[in-house]
XYZ file of C-alpha atoms in Angstrom:
550
model
C 221.850 -68.981 302.365
C 218.706 -66.849 302.528
C 216.455 -66.092 299.565
C 217.662 -62.488 299.624
C 221.310 -63.579 299.427
C 220.491 -65.895 296.509
C 219.008 -63.025 294.497
C 221.060 -61.292 291.839
C 222.476 -57.828 292.636
C 219.888 -56.289 290.303
C 217.020 -58.104 292.060
C 218.300 -57.127 295.513
C 218.692 -53.510 294.427
C 215.169 -53.456 292.995
C 213.713 -55.005 296.142
C 215.483 -52.471 298.333
C 215.042 -49.264 296.353
C 212.157 -49.684 293.910
C 209.745 -51.989 295.764
C 208.961 -49.567 298.653
C 207.944 -46.811 296.216
C 206.587 -48.977 293.410
C 203.040 -47.673 293.805
C 204.110 -44.096 293.140
C 206.369 -45.169 290.276
C 203.541 -47.176 288.710
C 201.255 -44.150 288.888
C 203.929 -41.945 287.339
C 204.541 -44.517 284.597
C 200.842 -44.661 283.766
C 200.643 -40.868 283.572
C 203.732 -40.758 281.340
C 202.211 -43.373 279.022
C 198.975 -41.385 278.808
C 200.988 -38.270 277.966
C 202.796 -40.180 275.222
C 199.529 -41.502 273.762
C 198.313 -37.949 273.206
C 200.982 -37.303 270.570
C 199.388 -39.461 267.806
C 196.202 -37.394 268.174
C 198.244 -34.192 267.918
C 200.090 -35.573 264.898
C 196.765 -36.422 263.260
C 195.571 -32.840 263.838
C 198.701 -31.417 262.164
C 198.408 -33.817 259.196
C 194.698 -33.051 258.802
C 195.222 -29.273 258.773
C 198.228 -29.300 256.384
C 196.631 -31.779 253.978
C 193.579 -29.485 253.883
C 195.791 -26.550 252.990
C 197.358 -28.598 250.195
C 193.899 -29.469 248.907
C 192.924 -25.797 248.803
C 190.845 -25.687 251.987
C 192.109 -22.525 253.661
C 189.040 -21.934 255.791
C 189.887 -20.481 259.171
C 187.542 -22.836 260.974
C 189.487 -25.983 260.016
C 192.818 -24.415 260.976
C 191.470 -23.005 264.240
C 189.922 -26.345 265.195
C 193.145 -28.207 264.452
C 195.262 -25.648 266.318
C 192.882 -25.694 269.307
C 192.926 -29.483 269.553
C 196.732 -29.483 269.251
C 197.085 -26.867 272.005
C 194.637 -28.743 274.233
C 196.678 -31.908 273.767
C 199.861 -30.014 274.612
C 198.380 -28.635 277.829
C 197.121 -32.064 278.832
C 200.526 -33.624 278.154
C 202.240 -30.916 280.213
C 199.859 -31.494 283.131
C 200.352 -35.269 283.010
C 204.149 -34.930 282.783
C 204.202 -32.447 285.675
C 202.187 -34.760 287.912
C 204.325 -37.756 286.935
C 207.481 -35.767 287.699
C 206.145 -34.753 291.111
C 205.415 -38.388 291.993
C 208.848 -39.499 290.811
C 210.856 -36.888 292.689
C 208.766 -37.400 295.817
C 209.565 -41.125 295.646
C 213.268 -40.404 295.067
C 213.496 -37.911 297.942
C 211.702 -40.311 300.271
C 213.969 -43.210 299.303
C 217.207 -41.239 299.675
C 216.070 -39.780 303.006
C 215.167 -43.274 304.269
C 218.479 -44.829 303.245
C 220.499 -41.887 304.570
C 218.692 -41.890 307.928
C 219.152 -45.655 308.302
C 222.833 -45.381 307.345
C 223.619 -42.547 309.765
C 221.651 -43.997 312.674
C 223.291 -47.402 312.258
C 226.788 -45.931 312.017
C 226.169 -43.863 315.154
C 224.830 -46.752 317.203
C 226.936 -49.581 315.751
C 230.056 -48.352 313.904
C 231.474 -50.620 311.242
C 234.929 -50.996 309.715
C 234.384 -48.234 307.148
C 235.979 -44.891 307.907
C 233.862 -41.834 308.617
C 235.051 -40.364 305.301
C 233.777 -43.389 303.365
C 230.430 -43.257 305.160
C 230.167 -39.502 304.537
C 230.942 -40.017 300.839
C 228.211 -42.642 300.644
C 225.653 -40.485 302.457
C 226.413 -37.190 300.721
C 227.846 -38.005 297.288
C 226.663 -41.483 296.344
C 223.111 -41.790 297.668
C 221.905 -38.860 295.463
C 222.931 -41.029 292.484
C 219.819 -43.101 293.232
C 217.612 -40.187 292.175
C 218.121 -40.471 288.378
C 217.537 -44.224 288.577
C 214.222 -43.744 290.390
C 213.025 -40.725 288.414
C 214.062 -41.828 284.921
C 214.559 -45.560 284.535
C 211.218 -46.934 285.752
C 209.145 -44.485 283.714
C 211.354 -45.009 280.663
C 210.890 -48.775 280.955
C 207.102 -48.398 281.313
C 206.903 -46.127 278.277
C 209.108 -48.494 276.267
C 206.789 -51.417 276.987
C 203.718 -49.556 275.669
C 204.393 -46.628 273.358
C 206.631 -48.195 270.672
C 204.097 -50.999 270.249
C 201.251 -48.479 269.869
C 203.217 -46.392 267.360
C 204.193 -49.548 265.484
C 200.536 -50.586 265.176
C 199.622 -47.087 263.970
C 202.479 -47.155 261.427
C 201.402 -50.579 260.103
C 197.824 -49.306 259.833
C 198.987 -46.667 257.340
C 201.916 -48.378 255.617
C 203.269 -51.887 256.001
C 206.627 -50.726 254.599
C 207.066 -48.008 257.247
C 205.955 -50.451 259.947
C 208.552 -52.952 258.732
C 211.323 -50.328 258.846
C 210.432 -49.441 262.414
C 210.097 -53.092 263.403
C 213.640 -53.840 262.198
C 215.344 -50.692 263.516
C 213.684 -50.522 266.925
C 214.995 -53.728 268.609
C 218.596 -52.847 267.731
C 218.538 -50.055 270.333
C 217.792 -52.217 273.423
C 220.202 -54.869 272.104
C 223.165 -52.489 272.024
C 221.909 -50.823 275.206
C 222.193 -54.120 277.103
C 225.674 -54.795 275.725
C 226.940 -51.356 276.682
C 225.121 -51.440 280.018
C 227.321 -54.209 281.427
C 230.457 -52.176 280.809
C 228.746 -49.050 282.196
C 227.901 -50.809 285.474
C 231.505 -51.938 285.976
C 232.820 -48.443 285.194
C 230.324 -46.869 287.614
C 231.399 -49.230 290.391
C 235.065 -48.377 289.859
C 234.196 -44.674 289.955
C 232.310 -45.070 293.254
C 235.223 -46.984 294.773
C 237.582 -44.176 293.788
C 235.284 -41.539 295.348
C 235.303 -43.416 298.650
C 239.076 -43.943 298.539
C 239.717 -40.287 297.800
C 237.570 -39.201 300.746
C 239.441 -41.606 303.031
C 242.776 -40.204 301.925
C 241.601 -36.595 302.299
C 240.405 -37.128 305.875
C 243.591 -38.984 306.748
C 245.809 -36.210 305.383
C 243.787 -33.445 307.024
C 243.938 -35.139 310.421
C 247.723 -35.441 310.098
C 248.292 -32.062 308.455
C 250.328 -30.632 311.324
C 252.591 -33.706 311.454
C 253.022 -33.639 307.684
C 254.152 -30.020 307.795
C 256.554 -30.703 310.656
C 258.037 -33.648 308.749
C 258.302 -31.667 305.520
C 255.954 -34.079 303.750
C 253.304 -31.547 302.718
C 254.433 -31.534 299.070
C 254.354 -35.325 298.938
C 250.867 -35.361 300.451
C 249.687 -32.782 297.908
C 251.144 -34.881 295.081
C 249.380 -37.989 296.410
C 246.135 -36.074 296.435
C 246.707 -34.873 292.874
C 247.357 -38.466 291.795
C 244.127 -39.668 293.382
C 242.200 -36.770 291.873
C 243.617 -37.694 288.472
C 242.601 -41.320 289.007
C 239.065 -40.189 289.867
C 239.016 -38.007 286.752
C 240.092 -40.957 284.625
C 237.389 -43.207 286.024
C 234.747 -40.502 285.651
C 235.802 -39.969 282.046
C 235.589 -43.734 281.487
C 231.934 -43.633 282.564
C 231.275 -40.607 280.345
C 233.021 -42.216 277.368
C 230.788 -45.259 277.625
C 227.718 -43.056 277.976
C 228.625 -40.885 274.981
C 229.616 -43.874 272.843
C 226.397 -45.741 273.562
C 224.391 -42.561 272.966
C 226.095 -42.081 269.604
C 225.364 -45.649 268.508
C 221.747 -45.509 269.604
C 221.163 -42.095 268.034
C 222.625 -43.463 264.805
C 220.079 -46.275 264.619
C 217.240 -43.917 265.511
C 218.358 -41.386 262.916
C 218.696 -44.066 260.230
C 215.230 -45.389 261.021
C 213.638 -41.942 260.799
C 215.631 -41.142 257.634
C 214.447 -44.336 255.919
C 210.844 -43.487 256.784
C 211.321 -39.946 255.460
C 212.855 -41.197 252.190
C 210.075 -43.731 251.674
C 207.332 -41.194 252.418
C 208.948 -38.561 250.193
C 209.317 -40.823 247.159
C 205.811 -42.227 247.716
C 204.299 -38.738 247.694
C 206.277 -37.927 244.520
C 204.834 -41.027 242.891
C 208.212 -42.744 242.514
C 207.249 -45.588 244.847
C 203.916 -47.273 244.332
C 204.019 -49.923 247.041
C 204.142 -50.029 250.805
C 200.529 -49.055 251.611
C 197.475 -51.237 252.000
C 196.043 -50.089 248.699
C 196.284 -47.039 246.522
C 198.733 -44.187 246.599
C 199.938 -42.759 249.930
C 198.150 -39.521 250.757
C 199.761 -36.374 252.117
C 197.909 -36.796 255.419
C 199.199 -40.348 255.779
C 202.746 -39.328 254.932
C 202.760 -36.415 257.393
C 201.277 -38.604 260.130
C 203.974 -41.264 259.614
C 206.747 -38.658 259.607
C 205.471 -37.191 262.866
C 205.132 -40.473 264.782
C 208.394 -42.057 263.555
C 210.684 -40.020 265.899
C 208.294 -40.657 268.804
C 208.550 -44.396 268.146
C 212.270 -44.210 268.933
C 212.022 -41.644 271.779
C 211.027 -44.087 274.563
C 213.877 -46.384 273.479
C 216.323 -43.484 273.536
C 215.088 -42.422 276.992
C 215.546 -45.971 278.250
C 219.071 -46.098 276.836
C 219.955 -42.877 278.676
C 218.352 -44.118 281.904
C 220.226 -47.430 281.635
C 223.394 -45.701 282.824
C 221.463 -44.220 285.757
C 220.307 -47.717 286.641
C 223.886 -49.016 286.500
C 225.069 -46.272 288.849
C 222.162 -46.895 291.211
C 222.843 -50.631 291.388
C 226.493 -49.888 292.192
C 225.402 -47.655 295.077
C 223.047 -50.337 296.401
C 225.834 -52.920 296.187
C 227.920 -50.676 298.436
C 224.994 -50.281 300.843
C 224.538 -54.059 300.945
C 228.239 -54.576 301.671
C 228.045 -52.060 304.510
C 224.949 -53.806 305.880
C 226.812 -57.111 305.987
C 229.928 -55.701 307.695
C 230.825 -56.784 311.221
C 229.739 -54.202 313.768
C 230.099 -53.462 317.450
C 227.021 -51.827 318.928
C 227.403 -48.923 321.314
C 226.335 -49.397 324.888
C 222.826 -48.217 325.749
C 220.067 -46.814 323.572
C 220.846 -43.089 323.704
C 217.455 -42.331 325.225
C 216.958 -39.514 327.728
C 216.702 -40.795 331.279
C 217.280 -39.785 334.885
C 220.930 -39.470 336.021
C 222.572 -42.489 337.601
C 222.351 -42.519 341.403
C 225.325 -42.635 343.746
C 228.521 -40.679 344.428
C 230.451 -39.958 341.252
C 233.359 -42.328 340.642
C 235.123 -43.917 337.681
C 237.228 -47.093 337.782
C 238.655 -48.234 334.438
C 240.517 -51.485 333.791
C 240.945 -53.303 330.463
C 241.095 -52.641 326.728
C 238.571 -50.822 324.551
C 237.579 -52.639 321.380
C 237.239 -50.647 318.206
C 236.058 -52.246 314.940
C 239.079 -54.017 313.517
C 241.558 -53.423 316.378
C 241.862 -53.220 320.171
C 243.371 -50.149 321.856
C 244.956 -50.673 325.300
C 243.590 -48.247 327.866
C 245.134 -47.103 331.143
C 243.900 -48.213 334.507
C 242.575 -45.209 336.382
C 240.453 -44.200 339.338
C 238.637 -40.905 339.484
C 236.563 -39.518 342.318
C 234.207 -36.565 342.659
C 235.936 -33.178 342.574
C 239.204 -34.509 341.075
C 240.846 -33.277 337.883
C 242.835 -35.877 335.956
C 244.959 -35.300 332.834
C 245.652 -38.019 330.243
C 248.839 -37.255 328.317
C 250.921 -38.981 325.681
C 251.595 -38.908 321.942
C 248.850 -39.057 319.321
C 247.347 -42.478 318.741
C 247.979 -44.011 322.175
C 244.306 -43.970 323.177
C 243.585 -40.722 325.022
C 240.403 -39.933 323.078
C 239.448 -43.610 323.111
C 239.733 -43.591 326.908
C 237.299 -40.676 327.118
C 234.923 -42.506 324.790
C 235.191 -45.688 326.885
C 234.385 -43.753 330.063
C 231.339 -42.286 328.282
C 230.221 -45.775 327.215
C 230.704 -44.923 323.531
C 233.317 -47.644 322.966
C 232.600 -51.222 324.033
C 235.325 -53.135 325.872
C 236.978 -56.255 324.550
C 237.982 -57.211 328.071
C 238.228 -55.668 331.512
C 235.580 -53.393 332.954
C 234.445 -49.845 333.600
C 232.775 -49.120 336.949
C 230.828 -45.884 337.305
C 229.219 -44.743 340.543
C 229.994 -48.176 341.930
C 228.095 -50.013 339.146
C 229.265 -51.756 335.945
C 228.931 -49.573 332.836
C 226.645 -51.696 330.677
C 223.442 -51.459 328.662
C 221.394 -50.982 331.831
C 223.410 -48.067 333.237
C 224.946 -46.380 330.156
C 222.129 -43.915 329.389
C 221.722 -42.901 333.039
C 225.508 -42.508 333.364
C 225.709 -40.282 330.293
C 223.061 -38.047 331.883
C 225.764 -37.096 334.420
C 228.386 -36.279 331.761
C 229.323 -33.214 329.753
C 231.483 -33.564 326.635
C 233.932 -30.954 325.371
C 235.091 -32.079 321.902
C 238.423 -31.220 320.360
C 236.829 -29.494 317.369
C 234.023 -27.028 318.216
C 230.767 -27.671 316.417
C 227.702 -25.427 316.467
C 224.372 -26.701 315.123
C 221.965 -24.394 313.307
C 220.240 -23.108 316.449
C 220.483 -19.900 318.449
C 223.146 -19.578 321.128
C 220.395 -19.586 323.735
C 219.256 -23.031 322.595
C 222.836 -24.224 322.155
C 223.701 -23.284 325.742
C 220.660 -25.196 327.012
C 221.361 -28.717 325.709
C 218.825 -30.420 327.972
C 216.066 -27.903 327.173
C 215.485 -26.883 330.790
C 215.006 -23.188 330.035
C 217.702 -22.250 332.576
C 219.452 -18.876 332.396
C 222.738 -19.398 330.456
C 224.477 -16.314 331.866
C 225.649 -18.101 335.011
C 227.488 -20.676 332.893
C 228.925 -17.943 330.661
C 230.172 -16.009 333.679
C 231.742 -19.128 335.156
C 233.940 -19.606 332.077
C 234.410 -15.835 331.533
C 232.538 -15.823 328.229
C 229.884 -13.155 328.848
C 231.766 -10.571 326.793
C 231.847 -12.959 323.806
C 228.054 -13.009 323.649
C 227.727 -9.308 324.436
C 229.681 -8.265 321.360
C 227.727 -10.529 318.978
C 225.191 -8.524 316.940
C 222.185 -10.583 318.079
C 223.478 -11.706 321.465
C 221.977 -15.024 322.541
C 219.845 -15.061 319.382
C 222.957 -15.321 317.197
C 223.373 -18.387 315.007
C 227.051 -19.163 314.561
C 228.394 -21.062 311.590
C 229.030 -24.792 311.947
C 232.638 -24.225 313.001
C 231.927 -21.024 314.966
C 231.981 -18.287 312.353
C 232.115 -14.903 314.041
C 234.145 -16.011 317.052
C 237.788 -17.009 317.445
C 238.965 -20.527 318.194
C 239.469 -19.790 321.866
C 236.072 -18.085 322.128
C 234.421 -21.077 320.455
C 236.088 -23.379 323.024
C 234.797 -21.238 325.880
C 231.273 -21.303 324.471
C 231.516 -25.088 324.220
C 232.739 -25.153 327.820
C 229.821 -22.947 328.894
C 227.494 -25.444 327.253
C 229.146 -28.274 329.181
C 228.632 -26.317 332.401
C 224.999 -25.497 331.560
C 224.266 -29.161 330.872
C 224.743 -29.797 334.593
C 227.093 -32.735 334.127
C 229.073 -33.791 337.196
C 231.939 -35.124 335.067
C 233.361 -33.067 332.205
C 235.224 -35.041 329.538
C 237.471 -32.623 327.631
C 239.383 -33.693 324.518
C 242.383 -31.440 323.770
C 240.651 -28.255 324.989
C 243.740 -26.063 324.372
C 244.855 -27.571 321.041
C 245.824 -25.079 318.309
C 245.383 -22.055 320.615
C 247.911 -19.327 321.343
C 249.406 -19.249 324.847
C 247.196 -16.431 326.114
C 243.957 -18.028 324.904
C 245.084 -21.449 326.156
C 245.734 -19.922 329.588
C 242.164 -18.610 329.634
C 240.817 -22.094 328.882
C 243.047 -23.595 331.611
C 241.769 -21.000 334.078
C 238.160 -21.790 333.135
C 238.725 -25.534 333.633
C 240.447 -25.116 336.985
C 237.643 -22.784 338.006
C 235.158 -25.564 337.267
C 237.219 -27.939 339.402
C 237.167 -25.404 342.231
C 233.382 -25.247 341.856
C 233.216 -29.007 342.526
C 233.109 -30.378 338.974
C 235.120 -33.495 338.126
C 237.421 -33.291 335.102
C 238.945 -35.945 332.856
C 241.064 -34.209 330.235
C 243.030 -35.589 327.281
C 245.787 -33.138 326.419
C 249.207 -32.531 324.914
C 249.508 -29.250 326.814
C 252.034 -29.460 329.715
C 250.624 -26.288 331.300
C 247.127 -27.745 331.410
C 248.349 -31.095 332.735
C 250.320 -29.316 335.458
C 247.297 -27.241 336.493
C 245.205 -30.366 337.163
C 245.434 -32.626 340.198
C 246.965 -35.713 338.612
C 248.467 -36.873 335.339
C 248.507 -40.304 333.710
C 250.996 -40.648 330.860
C 249.888 -43.224 328.278
């Protein structure tokens, strides 16, 4: 067992999240402590001015000097807090961006057993929960280590009785905070598990929505989703209940401590209490100073108590990241780097079974030569899309082989082979770039109109308000489903790929639009392109040269 594995979850989380940005957090903590140390000077200014008023000194100079020093302290505190906040949020943004980039890149290159919904929930919903931990907890802990001790020394310097009250009341807050924190961490972990489970269920139901409607199970699916949403609500409320309960308890101790100081100071100034100071009667200036610093003595402890829940949530997120790191993975073939296309006449020979994380999917044996158009048909789940992915080198094989251009498809040939491919996904996706850039995936600067004409899509671009400078929404806002498919097909043509892999290109389209897509695909075949198409559409399968039923 390695030293890292022997560490506690808290130590591993700190090493992973806090250690890389500790320098910035230390700077922010120091600035926050300096800002907190200004308050006693401001409190002394207020006590000095008010005690002068009580003594009959109403000169404007004393008041103006006190007010000026107080305002100067306030501006300095604001500047220090602003700089500390900038350092903290910069560290949080950098940490979240680093973890998200590592997570996404690893899942792309070496998928694990977690579903895409669970990974998306972790990247989008859970990783941002690290921000409060980074921006609040470390600074709160730093302030708690310094400021209460300073305020306690200042309180003892004026009144041993007030110092004793603070000394007794203060430690009760971190004691109860630690007790409540253990329950908060468990509740946060259960909440995160429910978020991931709900995302898994949502993606599963959406992918099977058509089947659910055909089977009359839509109401049951909706009820299942309501049940999971209610379970998530319950677990979220459990976290909030713990947070509110702990906050109530801690605020109670802080309020009692401040109230006891106020009562003691009040009766001392009235002359009812003659003890508690280091000699003589308590003055008004002393009493005001003690009343002003007493709440600030508890404030760092209260901030730490609030940030404790953020820490618990952050550690739960890191535990999930660690579990995902340790999961068994199957790396994709190749590096994904741009390279020259693979030499040789185009050919595909597939034999064997593609291995997916957790299960093996049998694939058909097939042979495909340049200029041919082959349809893969069969019910959902039999491996049509997996076959396309295996031919593209995106799914490693458990056994058997894939030969491309007369060579084995392996780490040495995968990137060069993919340079000869064009992919037409089942669901159109448009990145946030102009259509001109979208239709030039390899960045060659070639004229896209030839590809648009080949798939009969020129009129689609012509009617867009900005033509080739248009930016469509992620799912193709502004164009119909069939038009989006034809734009995707134009992109595949413009990429120059010899082999076009098309996954359900006519799915969910009306008969007229589907016929247009079929005509565009057969036109590409007539132009010399090779097609491998996964489809449920009998008309499309019939229009191609051969069909393999899985």
